[in-house]
PDB file of C-alpha atoms in Angstrom:
ATOM      1  CA  MET A   1      46.356  25.415  79.105  1.00 46.00           C
ATOM      2  CA  ASP A   2      43.404  24.485  76.896  1.00 46.00           C
ATOM      3  CA  SER A   3      42.903  21.071  78.415  1.00 48.00           C
ATOM      4  CA  LYS A   4      40.052  20.170  76.092  1.00 48.00           C
ATOM      5  CA  LYS A   5      42.409  20.182  73.114  1.00 49.00           C
ATOM      6  CA  SER A   6      45.617  18.961  74.705  1.00 74.00           C
ATOM      7  CA  LEU A   7      44.453  15.834  76.571  1.00 81.00           C
ATOM      8  CA  SER A   8      43.650  12.485  75.023  1.00 84.00           C
ATOM      9  CA  PRO A   9      40.748  10.395  76.411  1.00 88.00           C
ATOM     10  CA  ALA A  10      43.262   8.176  78.232  1.00 89.00           C
ATOM     11  CA  GLN A  11      44.957  11.194  79.804  1.00 88.00           C
ATOM     12  CA  LYS A  12      41.606  12.640  80.873  1.00 90.00           C
ATOM     13  CA  THR A  13      40.746   9.333  82.523  1.00 92.00           C
ATOM     14  CA  ILE A  14      44.009   9.231  84.471  1.00 90.00           C
ATOM     15  CA  VAL A  15      43.659  12.845  85.619  1.00 90.00           C
ATOM     16  CA  GLY A  16      40.011  12.236  86.522  1.00 91.00           C
ATOM     17  CA  VAL A  17      40.944   9.284  88.719  1.00 91.00           C
ATOM     18  CA  GLN A  18      43.632  11.469  90.304  1.00 90.00           C
ATOM     19  CA  PHE A  19      41.007  14.096  91.188  1.00 92.00           C
ATOM     20  CA  LEU A  20      38.908  11.374  92.818  1.00 91.00           C
ATOM     21  CA  PHE A  21      41.918  10.387  94.931  1.00 86.00           C
ATOM     22  CA  VAL A  22      42.194  14.025  96.025  1.00 85.00           C
ATOM     23  CA  ALA A  23      38.596  13.959  97.264  1.00 87.00           C
ATOM     24  CA  PHE A  24      38.625  10.333  98.427  1.00 83.00           C
ATOM     25  CA  GLY A  25      40.071  10.810 101.910  1.00 78.00           C
ATOM     26  CA  ALA A  26      37.588  13.418 103.107  1.00 80.00           C
ATOM     27  CA  THR A  27      34.648  11.848 101.270  1.00 86.00           C
ATOM     28  CA  VAL A  28      35.212   8.546 103.087  1.00 84.00           C
ATOM     29  CA  LEU A  29      36.355   9.993 106.425  1.00 81.00           C
ATOM     30  CA  VAL A  30      33.208  12.068 107.002  1.00 84.00           C
ATOM     31  CA  PRO A  31      30.722   9.153 106.902  1.00 85.00           C
ATOM     32  CA  LEU A  32      33.022   7.106 109.130  1.00 82.00           C
ATOM     33  CA  LEU A  33      32.908   9.915 111.702  1.00 82.00           C
ATOM     34  CA  VAL A  34      29.097   9.931 111.785  1.00 84.00           C
ATOM     35  CA  GLY A  35      28.486   6.195 111.395  1.00 82.00           C
ATOM     36  CA  LEU A  36      27.356   6.165 107.768  1.00 85.00           C
ATOM     37  CA  ASP A  37      28.474   3.781 105.027  1.00 86.00           C
ATOM     38  CA  PRO A  38      31.569   5.046 103.119  1.00 86.00           C
ATOM     39  CA  SER A  39      30.550   3.137  99.974  1.00 89.00           C
ATOM     40  CA  THR A  40      27.253   5.016  99.973  1.00 91.00           C
ATOM     41  CA  ALA A  41      29.145   8.288 100.464  1.00 90.00           C
ATOM     42  CA  LEU A  42      31.299   7.610  97.396  1.00 91.00           C
ATOM     43  CA  PHE A  43      28.190   6.694  95.418  1.00 94.00           C
ATOM     44  CA  THR A  44      26.326   9.857  96.437  1.00 94.00           C
ATOM     45  CA  ALA A  45      29.407  12.020  95.816  1.00 94.00           C
ATOM     46  CA  GLY A  46      29.657  10.698  92.277  1.00 94.00           C
ATOM     47  CA  LEU A  47      25.921  10.863  91.678  1.00 96.00           C
ATOM     48  CA  GLY A  48      25.705  14.338  93.199  1.00 96.00           C
ATOM     49  CA  THR A  49      28.552  15.603  91.029  1.00 97.00           C
ATOM     50  CA  LEU A  50      26.840  14.306  87.891  1.00 97.00           C
ATOM     51  CA  ILE A  51      23.567  15.964  88.953  1.00 97.00           C
ATOM     52  CA  PHE A  52      25.453  19.209  89.561  1.00 97.00           C
ATOM     53  CA  HIS A  53      27.028  19.060  86.100  1.00 97.00           C
ATOM     54  CA  LEU A  54      23.667  18.317  84.500  1.00 97.00           C
ATOM     55  CA  VAL A  55      22.060  21.351  86.138  1.00 97.00           C
ATOM     56  CA  THR A  56      25.028  23.625  85.348  1.00 96.00           C
ATOM     57  CA  LYS A  57      25.079  22.536  81.688  1.00 95.00           C
ATOM     58  CA  GLY A  58      28.407  20.748  82.137  1.00 93.00           C
ATOM     59  CA  LYS A  59      30.295  24.042  82.329  1.00 93.00           C
ATOM     60  CA  VAL A  60      31.616  24.203  85.908  1.00 94.00           C
ATOM     61  CA  PRO A  61      34.616  21.988  86.862  1.00 95.00           C
ATOM     62  CA  ILE A  62      33.534  21.357  90.452  1.00 95.00           C
ATOM     63  CA  PHE A  63      33.440  18.067  92.383  1.00 95.00           C
ATOM     64  CA  LEU A  64      30.974  17.462  95.216  1.00 95.00           C
ATOM     65  CA  GLY A  65      32.004  15.385  98.221  1.00 90.00           C
ATOM     66  CA  SER A  66      30.924  14.709 101.800  1.00 89.00           C
ATOM     67  CA  SER A  67      30.463  17.924 103.795  1.00 87.00           C
ATOM     68  CA  PHE A  68      32.292  18.326 107.121  1.00 82.00           C
ATOM     69  CA  ALA A  69      29.795  21.005 108.166  1.00 83.00           C
ATOM     70  CA  PHE A  70      27.199  18.319 108.941  1.00 87.00           C
ATOM     71  CA  VAL A  71      29.351  15.978 111.053  1.00 85.00           C
ATOM     72  CA  ALA A  72      28.264  17.170 114.514  1.00 85.00           C
ATOM     73  CA  PRO A  73      24.625  17.873 113.500  1.00 89.00           C
ATOM     74  CA  ILE A  74      24.195  14.386 111.997  1.00 90.00           C
ATOM     75  CA  ILE A  75      25.636  12.704 115.083  1.00 90.00           C
ATOM     76  CA  LYS A  76      23.255  14.623 117.361  1.00 91.00           C
ATOM     77  CA  ALA A  77      20.242  14.304 115.048  1.00 91.00           C
ATOM     78  CA  THR A  78      20.765  10.543 114.793  1.00 91.00           C
ATOM     79  CA  GLU A  79      20.692  10.316 118.594  1.00 92.00           C
ATOM     80  CA  LEU A  80      17.479  12.352 118.756  1.00 92.00           C
ATOM     81  CA  TYR A  81      15.529  11.239 115.690  1.00 93.00           C
ATOM     82  CA  GLY A  82      17.214   8.074 114.397  1.00 92.00           C
ATOM     83  CA  LEU A  83      19.035   7.653 111.094  1.00 91.00           C
ATOM     84  CA  PRO A  84      15.930   7.501 108.824  1.00 93.00           C
ATOM     85  CA  GLY A  85      14.562  10.656 110.446  1.00 93.00           C
ATOM     86  CA  THR A  86      17.912  12.402 110.056  1.00 93.00           C
ATOM     87  CA  MET A  87      17.861  11.585 106.339  1.00 94.00           C
ATOM     88  CA  SER A  88      14.613  13.555 105.980  1.00 94.00           C
ATOM     89  CA  GLY A  89      16.407  16.509 107.554  1.00 93.00           C
ATOM     90  CA  LEU A  90      19.160  16.179 104.960  1.00 93.00           C
ATOM     91  CA  VAL A  91      16.581  16.233 102.174  1.00 94.00           C
ATOM     92  CA  ALA A  92      15.352  19.515 103.680  1.00 94.00           C
ATOM     93  CA  VAL A  93      18.909  20.848 103.381  1.00 94.00           C
ATOM     94  CA  GLY A  94      18.625  20.440  99.627  1.00 94.00           C
ATOM     95  CA  ALA A  95      15.301  22.280  99.705  1.00 94.00           C
ATOM     96  CA  VAL A  96      17.005  25.262 101.380  1.00 95.00           C
ATOM     97  CA  TYR A  97      19.558  25.306  98.568  1.00 95.00           C
ATOM     98  CA  GLY A  98      16.654  25.311  96.116  1.00 94.00           C
ATOM     99  CA  LEU A  99      15.059  28.259  97.910  1.00 94.00           C
ATOM    100  CA  MET A 100      18.328  30.206  97.808  1.00 92.00           C
ATOM    101  CA  SER A 101      18.667  29.364  94.119  1.00 94.00           C
ATOM    102  CA  ALA A 102      15.196  30.784  93.455  1.00 94.00           C
ATOM    103  CA  LEU A 103      16.017  33.959  95.412  1.00 91.00           C
ATOM    104  CA  VAL A 104      19.242  34.473  93.435  1.00 91.00           C
ATOM    105  CA  LYS A 105      17.370  33.956  90.173  1.00 90.00           C
ATOM    106  CA  TRP A 106      14.663  36.403  91.268  1.00 89.00           C
ATOM    107  CA  ARG A 107      16.724  39.109  92.989  1.00 85.00           C
ATOM    108  CA  GLY A 108      20.043  38.703  91.175  1.00 84.00           C
ATOM    109  CA  ILE A 109      23.586  38.229  92.446  1.00 82.00           C
ATOM    110  CA  GLY A 110      23.435  41.556  94.280  1.00 81.00           C
ATOM    111  CA  PHE A 111      21.080  39.897  96.752  1.00 77.00           C
ATOM    112  CA  ILE A 112      23.763  37.377  97.716  1.00 79.00           C
ATOM    113  CA  LYS A 113      26.433  40.064  97.975  1.00 77.00           C
ATOM    114  CA  THR A 114      24.187  41.952 100.384  1.00 81.00           C
ATOM    115  CA  LEU A 115      23.269  38.865 102.408  1.00 78.00           C
ATOM    116  CA  PHE A 116      26.768  37.336 102.410  1.00 77.00           C
ATOM    117  CA  PRO A 117      29.371  40.044 101.687  1.00 79.00           C
ATOM    118  CA  PRO A 118      33.038  39.071 101.198  1.00 76.00           C
ATOM    119  CA  VAL A 119      33.746  40.004 104.822  1.00 78.00           C
ATOM    120  CA  VAL A 120      31.432  37.122 105.794  1.00 75.00           C
ATOM    121  CA  ILE A 121      32.314  34.587 103.095  1.00 73.00           C
ATOM    122  CA  GLY A 122      36.096  34.852 103.568  1.00 74.00           C
ATOM    123  CA  PRO A 123      36.269  34.169 107.322  1.00 78.00           C
ATOM    124  CA  VAL A 124      33.748  31.313 107.106  1.00 69.00           C
ATOM    125  CA  ILE A 125      35.790  29.515 104.437  1.00 68.00           C
ATOM    126  CA  ILE A 126      38.997  30.148 106.403  1.00 74.00           C
ATOM    127  CA  LEU A 127      37.415  28.705 109.546  1.00 72.00           C
ATOM    128  CA  ILE A 128      36.222  25.612 107.659  1.00 64.00           C
ATOM    129  CA  GLY A 129      39.722  25.111 106.257  1.00 65.00           C
ATOM    130  CA  LEU A 130      41.414  25.641 109.602  1.00 70.00           C
ATOM    131  CA  SER A 131      39.032  23.228 111.301  1.00 64.00           C
ATOM    132  CA  LEU A 132      40.031  20.547 108.789  1.00 63.00           C
ATOM    133  CA  ALA A 133      43.768  21.247 108.911  1.00 67.00           C
ATOM    134  CA  GLY A 134      44.067  19.207 112.075  1.00 67.00           C
ATOM    135  CA  SER A 135      42.956  16.070 110.227  1.00 65.00           C
ATOM    136  CA  GLY A 136      45.844  16.307 107.773  1.00 70.00           C
ATOM    137  CA  VAL A 137      48.371  17.113 110.481  1.00 77.00           C
ATOM    138  CA  ASN A 138      47.187  14.222 112.653  1.00 75.00           C
ATOM    139  CA  MET A 139      47.497  11.812 109.730  1.00 74.00           C
ATOM    140  CA  ALA A 140      50.977  13.113 108.899  1.00 79.00           C
ATOM    141  CA  LYS A 141      52.062  12.766 112.541  1.00 80.00           C
ATOM    142  CA  GLU A 142      51.633   9.000 112.273  1.00 80.00           C
ATOM    143  CA  ASN A 143      54.721   8.909 110.051  1.00 83.00           C
ATOM    144  CA  TRP A 144      56.379  12.239 109.250  1.00 86.00           C
ATOM    145  CA  PRO A 145      59.078  10.782 106.927  1.00 88.00           C
ATOM    146  CA  LEU A 146      56.478   9.140 104.676  1.00 89.00           C
ATOM    147  CA  ALA A 147      54.292  12.251 104.710  1.00 88.00           C
ATOM    148  CA  LEU A 148      57.236  14.425 103.661  1.00 91.00           C
ATOM    149  CA  ILE A 149      58.292  11.969 100.943  1.00 91.00           C
ATOM    150  CA  ALA A 150      54.798  12.037  99.435  1.00 89.00           C
ATOM    151  CA  LEU A 151      54.543  15.830  99.730  1.00 88.00           C
ATOM    152  CA  LEU A 152      57.963  16.525  98.217  1.00 92.00           C
ATOM    153  CA  THR A 153      57.290  14.085  95.374  1.00 91.00           C
ATOM    154  CA  ALA A 154      54.053  15.875  94.489  1.00 87.00           C
ATOM    155  CA  ILE A 155      55.749  19.290  94.633  1.00 88.00           C
ATOM    156  CA  LEU A 156      58.693  18.191  92.480  1.00 90.00           C
ATOM    157  CA  ALA A 157      56.413  16.491  89.945  1.00 86.00           C
ATOM    158  CA  SER A 158      54.397  19.690  89.636  1.00 81.00           C
ATOM    159  CA  LEU A 159      57.409  21.998  89.347  1.00 84.00           C
ATOM    160  CA  LEU A 160      59.870  19.868  87.371  1.00 83.00           C
ATOM    161  CA  GLY A 161      57.755  17.179  85.712  1.00 80.00           C
ATOM    162  CA  LYS A 162      57.312  17.006  81.954  1.00 79.00           C
ATOM    163  CA  GLY A 163      54.394  15.764  79.903  1.00 73.00           C
ATOM    164  CA  MET A 164      52.049  13.405  81.720  1.00 77.00           C
ATOM    165  CA  ILE A 165      54.044  13.548  84.973  1.00 82.00           C
ATOM    166  CA  LYS A 166      53.263  17.251  85.306  1.00 78.00           C
ATOM    167  CA  LEU A 167      49.547  16.468  85.015  1.00 77.00           C
ATOM    168  CA  ILE A 168      49.489  13.895  87.820  1.00 81.00           C
ATOM    169  CA  PRO A 169      51.666  15.256  90.657  1.00 84.00           C
ATOM    170  CA  ILE A 170      49.232  14.040  93.314  1.00 80.00           C
ATOM    171  CA  PHE A 171      49.218  10.537  91.844  1.00 82.00           C
ATOM    172  CA  CYS A 172      53.014  10.621  91.862  1.00 87.00           C
ATOM    173  CA  GLY A 173      53.019  11.567  95.537  1.00 87.00           C
ATOM    174  CA  ILE A 174      50.600   8.754  96.383  1.00 86.00           C
ATOM    175  CA  ILE A 175      52.531   6.127  94.414  1.00 89.00           C
ATOM    176  CA  VAL A 176      55.986   7.078  95.698  1.00 91.00           C
ATOM    177  CA  GLY A 177      54.667   7.404  99.254  1.00 89.00           C
ATOM    178  CA  TYR A 178      53.053   3.972  99.035  1.00 87.00           C
ATOM    179  CA  ILE A 179      56.203   2.369  97.651  1.00 91.00           C
ATOM    180  CA  ALA A 180      58.259   3.999 100.405  1.00 90.00           C
ATOM    181  CA  GLY A 181      55.784   2.706 102.977  1.00 88.00           C
ATOM    182  CA  ALA A 182      56.125  -0.816 101.593  1.00 86.00           C
ATOM    183  CA  VAL A 183      59.928  -0.563 101.695  1.00 87.00           C
ATOM    184  CA  PHE A 184      59.838   0.657 105.300  1.00 85.00           C
ATOM    185  CA  GLY A 185      57.472  -2.163 106.218  1.00 83.00           C
ATOM    186  CA  VAL A 186      54.701   0.059 107.599  1.00 83.00           C
ATOM    187  CA  ILE A 187      51.953  -1.147 105.246  1.00 80.00           C
ATOM    188  CA  ASP A 188      49.720  -3.981 106.412  1.00 76.00           C
ATOM    189  CA  PHE A 189      48.565  -5.881 103.325  1.00 74.00           C
ATOM    190  CA  GLU A 190      46.217  -8.236 105.197  1.00 75.00           C
ATOM    191  CA  PRO A 191      43.210  -5.850 105.161  1.00 73.00           C
ATOM    192  CA  ILE A 192      43.734  -5.372 101.410  1.00 70.00           C
ATOM    193  CA  VAL A 193      43.794  -9.128 100.792  1.00 72.00           C
ATOM    194  CA  ALA A 194      40.757  -9.708 103.019  1.00 73.00           C
ATOM    195  CA  ALA A 195      38.686  -6.838 101.600  1.00 67.00           C
ATOM    196  CA  PRO A 196      35.985  -7.730  99.033  1.00 70.00           C
ATOM    197  CA  TRP A 197      36.566  -6.655  95.444  1.00 69.00           C
ATOM    198  CA  PHE A 198      33.073  -5.188  95.222  1.00 71.00           C
ATOM    199  CA  ALA A 199      30.906  -3.560  97.915  1.00 70.00           C
ATOM    200  CA  PHE A 200      27.371  -2.339  97.325  1.00 78.00           C
ATOM    201  CA  PRO A 201      26.190   0.859  99.014  1.00 79.00           C
ATOM    202  CA  GLN A 202      23.985   0.423 102.088  1.00 83.00           C
ATOM    203  CA  PHE A 203      20.972   2.559 101.269  1.00 87.00           C
ATOM    204  CA  VAL A 204      18.706   3.963 103.996  1.00 87.00           C
ATOM    205  CA  LYS A 205      15.082   4.939 103.358  1.00 90.00           C
ATOM    206  CA  PRO A 206      14.277   8.321 104.946  1.00 90.00           C
ATOM    207  CA  GLU A 207      11.325   8.767 107.301  1.00 92.00           C
ATOM    208  CA  LEU A 208       9.797  12.201 107.757  1.00 91.00           C
ATOM    209  CA  SER A 209      10.775  13.796 111.061  1.00 92.00           C
ATOM    210  CA  TRP A 210       9.864  17.460 111.439  1.00 93.00           C
ATOM    211  CA  GLY A 211      12.221  17.672 114.397  1.00 93.00           C
ATOM    212  CA  ALA A 212      15.148  16.589 112.221  1.00 92.00           C
ATOM    213  CA  VAL A 213      14.065  18.991 109.471  1.00 93.00           C
ATOM    214  CA  ILE A 214      13.989  21.958 111.854  1.00 93.00           C
ATOM    215  CA  PHE A 215      17.272  20.811 113.410  1.00 92.00           C
ATOM    216  CA  MET A 216      19.130  20.625 110.083  1.00 92.00           C
ATOM    217  CA  ILE A 217      17.893  23.724 108.249  1.00 92.00           C
ATOM    218  CA  PRO A 218      20.041  26.303 110.144  1.00 91.00           C
ATOM    219  CA  VAL A 219      23.170  24.222 109.502  1.00 89.00           C
ATOM    220  CA  THR A 220      22.752  24.879 105.775  1.00 91.00           C
ATOM    221  CA  ILE A 221      24.028  28.452 106.092  1.00 88.00           C
ATOM    222  CA  ALA A 222      27.703  27.406 106.414  1.00 84.00           C
ATOM    223  CA  PRO A 223      27.848  25.127 103.331  1.00 89.00           C
ATOM    224  CA  ILE A 224      25.925  27.719 101.280  1.00 90.00           C
ATOM    225  CA  ILE A 225      28.565  30.319 102.140  1.00 87.00           C
ATOM    226  CA  GLU A 226      31.264  27.759 101.322  1.00 86.00           C
ATOM    227  CA  HIS A 227      29.537  27.058  98.001  1.00 91.00           C
ATOM    228  CA  ILE A 228      29.582  30.738  97.040  1.00 90.00           C
ATOM    229  CA  GLY A 229      33.254  31.040  97.952  1.00 86.00           C
ATOM    230  CA  ASP A 230      34.166  27.919  95.974  1.00 89.00           C
ATOM    231  CA  VAL A 231      32.365  29.184  92.873  1.00 91.00           C
ATOM    232  CA  TYR A 232      34.330  32.427  93.043  1.00 88.00           C
ATOM    233  CA  ALA A 233      37.514  30.399  93.608  1.00 86.00           C
ATOM    234  CA  ILE A 234      36.956  28.275  90.502  1.00 91.00           C
ATOM    235  CA  ASN A 235      36.294  31.514  88.609  1.00 90.00           C
ATOM    236  CA  GLU A 236      39.817  32.649  89.501  1.00 87.00           C
ATOM    237  CA  VAL A 237      41.369  29.288  88.624  1.00 88.00           C
ATOM    238  CA  THR A 238      39.713  29.008  85.201  1.00 90.00           C
ATOM    239  CA  GLY A 239      39.541  32.684  84.251  1.00 89.00           C
ATOM    240  CA  LYS A 240      35.799  32.350  83.619  1.00 91.00           C
ATOM    241  CA  ASP A 241      32.738  33.816  85.336  1.00 90.00           C
ATOM    242  CA  PHE A 242      30.472  30.952  86.358  1.00 93.00           C
ATOM    243  CA  VAL A 243      28.454  33.328  88.549  1.00 90.00           C
ATOM    244  CA  LYS A 244      27.026  34.701  85.288  1.00 90.00           C
ATOM    245  CA  ASP A 245      27.215  31.614  83.051  1.00 90.00           C
ATOM    246  CA  PRO A 246      25.635  29.215  83.879  1.00 94.00           C
ATOM    247  CA  GLY A 247      24.737  31.347  86.909  1.00 93.00           C
ATOM    248  CA  LEU A 248      25.016  31.060  90.672  1.00 93.00           C
ATOM    249  CA  HIS A 249      21.362  30.045  90.834  1.00 94.00           C
ATOM    250  CA  ARG A 250      22.187  26.955  88.773  1.00 96.00           C
ATOM    251  CA  THR A 251      25.231  25.983  90.828  1.00 96.00           C
ATOM    252  CA  MET A 252      23.173  26.298  94.028  1.00 95.00           C
ATOM    253  CA  LEU A 253      20.315  24.297  92.549  1.00 96.00           C
ATOM    254  CA  GLY A 254      22.723  21.587  91.406  1.00 96.00           C
ATOM    255  CA  ASP A 255      24.269  21.388  94.871  1.00 96.00           C
ATOM    256  CA  GLY A 256      20.819  21.282  96.462  1.00 95.00           C
ATOM    257  CA  LEU A 257      19.507  18.507  94.227  1.00 97.00           C
ATOM    258  CA  ALA A 258      22.676  16.534  94.968  1.00 96.00           C
ATOM    259  CA  CYS A 259      21.941  16.867  98.712  1.00 95.00           C
ATOM    260  CA  VAL A 260      18.345  15.746  98.138  1.00 96.00           C
ATOM    261  CA  ALA A 261      19.567  12.683  96.236  1.00 95.00           C
ATOM    262  CA  ALA A 262      22.004  11.863  99.050  1.00 93.00           C
ATOM    263  CA  GLY A 263      19.296  12.161 101.706  1.00 92.00           C
ATOM    264  CA  LEU A 264      16.862   9.984  99.766  1.00 94.00           C
ATOM    265  CA  ILE A 265      19.248   7.021  99.664  1.00 92.00           C
ATOM    266  CA  GLY A 266      21.010   7.376 103.024  1.00 89.00           C
ATOM    267  CA  GLY A 267      24.156   9.207 101.996  1.00 89.00           C
ATOM    268  CA  HIS A 268      26.001  12.103 103.576  1.00 88.00           C
ATOM    269  CA  PRO A 269      25.119  15.604 102.276  1.00 91.00           C
ATOM    270  CA  VAL A 270      27.602  16.872  99.716  1.00 92.00           C
ATOM    271  CA  THR A 271      29.293  20.188  99.123  1.00 91.00           C
ATOM    272  CA  THR A 272      31.701  21.771  96.668  1.00 91.00           C
ATOM    273  CA  TYR A 273      35.233  20.491  97.326  1.00 88.00           C
ATOM    274  CA  SER A 274      37.952  23.131  97.593  1.00 82.00           C
ATOM    275  CA  GLU A 275      40.687  20.480  97.570  1.00 82.00           C
ATOM    276  CA  VAL A 276      39.717  19.436  94.046  1.00 89.00           C
ATOM    277  CA  THR A 277      39.681  23.092  92.997  1.00 87.00           C
ATOM    278  CA  GLY A 278      43.210  23.280  94.399  1.00 83.00           C
ATOM    279  CA  ALA A 279      44.200  20.233  92.342  1.00 85.00           C
ATOM    280  CA  ILE A 280      42.747  21.899  89.244  1.00 89.00           C
ATOM    281  CA  SER A 281      44.847  24.975  89.983  1.00 85.00           C
ATOM    282  CA  LEU A 282      47.931  22.778  90.421  1.00 83.00           C
ATOM    283  CA  THR A 283      47.485  20.763  87.219  1.00 84.00           C
ATOM    284  CA  LYS A 284      45.887  23.535  85.106  1.00 86.00           C
ATOM    285  CA  ILE A 285      43.335  20.976  83.868  1.00 88.00           C
ATOM    286  CA  THR A 286      40.013  22.829  83.803  1.00 90.00           C
ATOM    287  CA  ASP A 287      37.963  20.570  81.534  1.00 92.00           C
ATOM    288  CA  PRO A 288      34.696  19.635  83.344  1.00 94.00           C
ATOM    289  CA  THR A 289      34.782  16.284  81.532  1.00 94.00           C
ATOM    290  CA  VAL A 290      37.666  15.258  83.789  1.00 94.00           C
ATOM    291  CA  ILE A 291      35.535  15.966  86.872  1.00 95.00           C
ATOM    292  CA  ARG A 292      32.714  13.847  85.465  1.00 96.00           C
ATOM    293  CA  ILE A 293      35.179  11.006  84.944  1.00 95.00           C
ATOM    294  CA  ALA A 294      36.106  11.328  88.626  1.00 94.00           C
ATOM    295  CA  ALA A 295      32.401  11.199  89.518  1.00 95.00           C
ATOM    296  CA  VAL A 296      31.741   8.058  87.483  1.00 95.00           C
ATOM    297  CA  THR A 297      34.828   6.415  88.997  1.00 93.00           C
ATOM    298  CA  GLY A 298      33.503   7.209  92.470  1.00 90.00           C
ATOM    299  CA  ILE A 299      30.189   5.524  91.661  1.00 90.00           C
ATOM    300  CA  VAL A 300      31.921   2.430  90.300  1.00 82.00           C
TER     301      VAL A 300
END
C-alpha cells in the first residue's frame, strides 16, 4: 500500500495516534519502574522521535520510546550516584551512539556486520523480547476474558475489516476492550475523574558524575544491537533499504541525539520500538509522517 497517496490528513492523524497507543504502555511503564516521571518519558519519546526523523531526513518510519535495557542500571545508578548524576550517565549513552555512528560512517556497514554478526543480533533481540513477554502475560492474567476480547477484536479488524477499520485494528481492540470492561464493571472511573487534564513534565538537571558515566557506557551495547536489528526489520516491512539510505550511521546518530536530549532534561533513554514496527507491518502504513504525528501527540 502506498500510504502517502491513499491516506487523508485526518486518517494519518488517527493512525498516528493509534501508533502512540501501541508504544504508550511500555513508554510509561519503564519510568514508573525506575522512579522517573511518566509525563517526562512521553515528552522525551516524542522529542527523541522528532530528532531521529530530522537526522534521518524524515525517511525512516521508526518510533523511539523508553528503553527496557536501562531499567536495572538506572535503579542501581540512582542508588549510587543520585538521579542528577545518573542523568549525566545517560547523556554519555548518547555519546556512545555518536561514536558508533562515526565508526559506521568511516568503516562502512561491513564493520558492523563484523562486530555484530546476525548470530549475535538475533539472539539479543529474542532475549529482549522474551524478557518483556512476561509483562504482557502478567497484565493479561488480571482479566483473561477482557484480554482475549481485545486481542480477538484487533485480529478480526485486521483480517476482515474494510476501509478505515482495517487501518486501526489496535484502536478497535482498545475501544472494544474498554467498553467490555465498563460493561463488566471492572473499570474504576474515579482516578480518571480525579486526574488533571494537563500535566507538565518534571525535568531534572543533570550533574556530571564520572562514576555514573562509566557505569552506563557498557549498557549501551544491548540497545545498539537492538537498534541494528530494528532497522533491518523495518527494511523488511517497508521493502526499502534504510541501511544505505539514509544510512545506518544516520539512524544511530539520531537515536544517540535522542538519548542525549532525554538525559539533559531528566527523561528515560529511548530506543527504537519493535512494537510500533509490528503495528506498521499489521496496518501496512509505512509513511514516516504518521510516526511524526504519533511523536507530536506524545509531546502534547
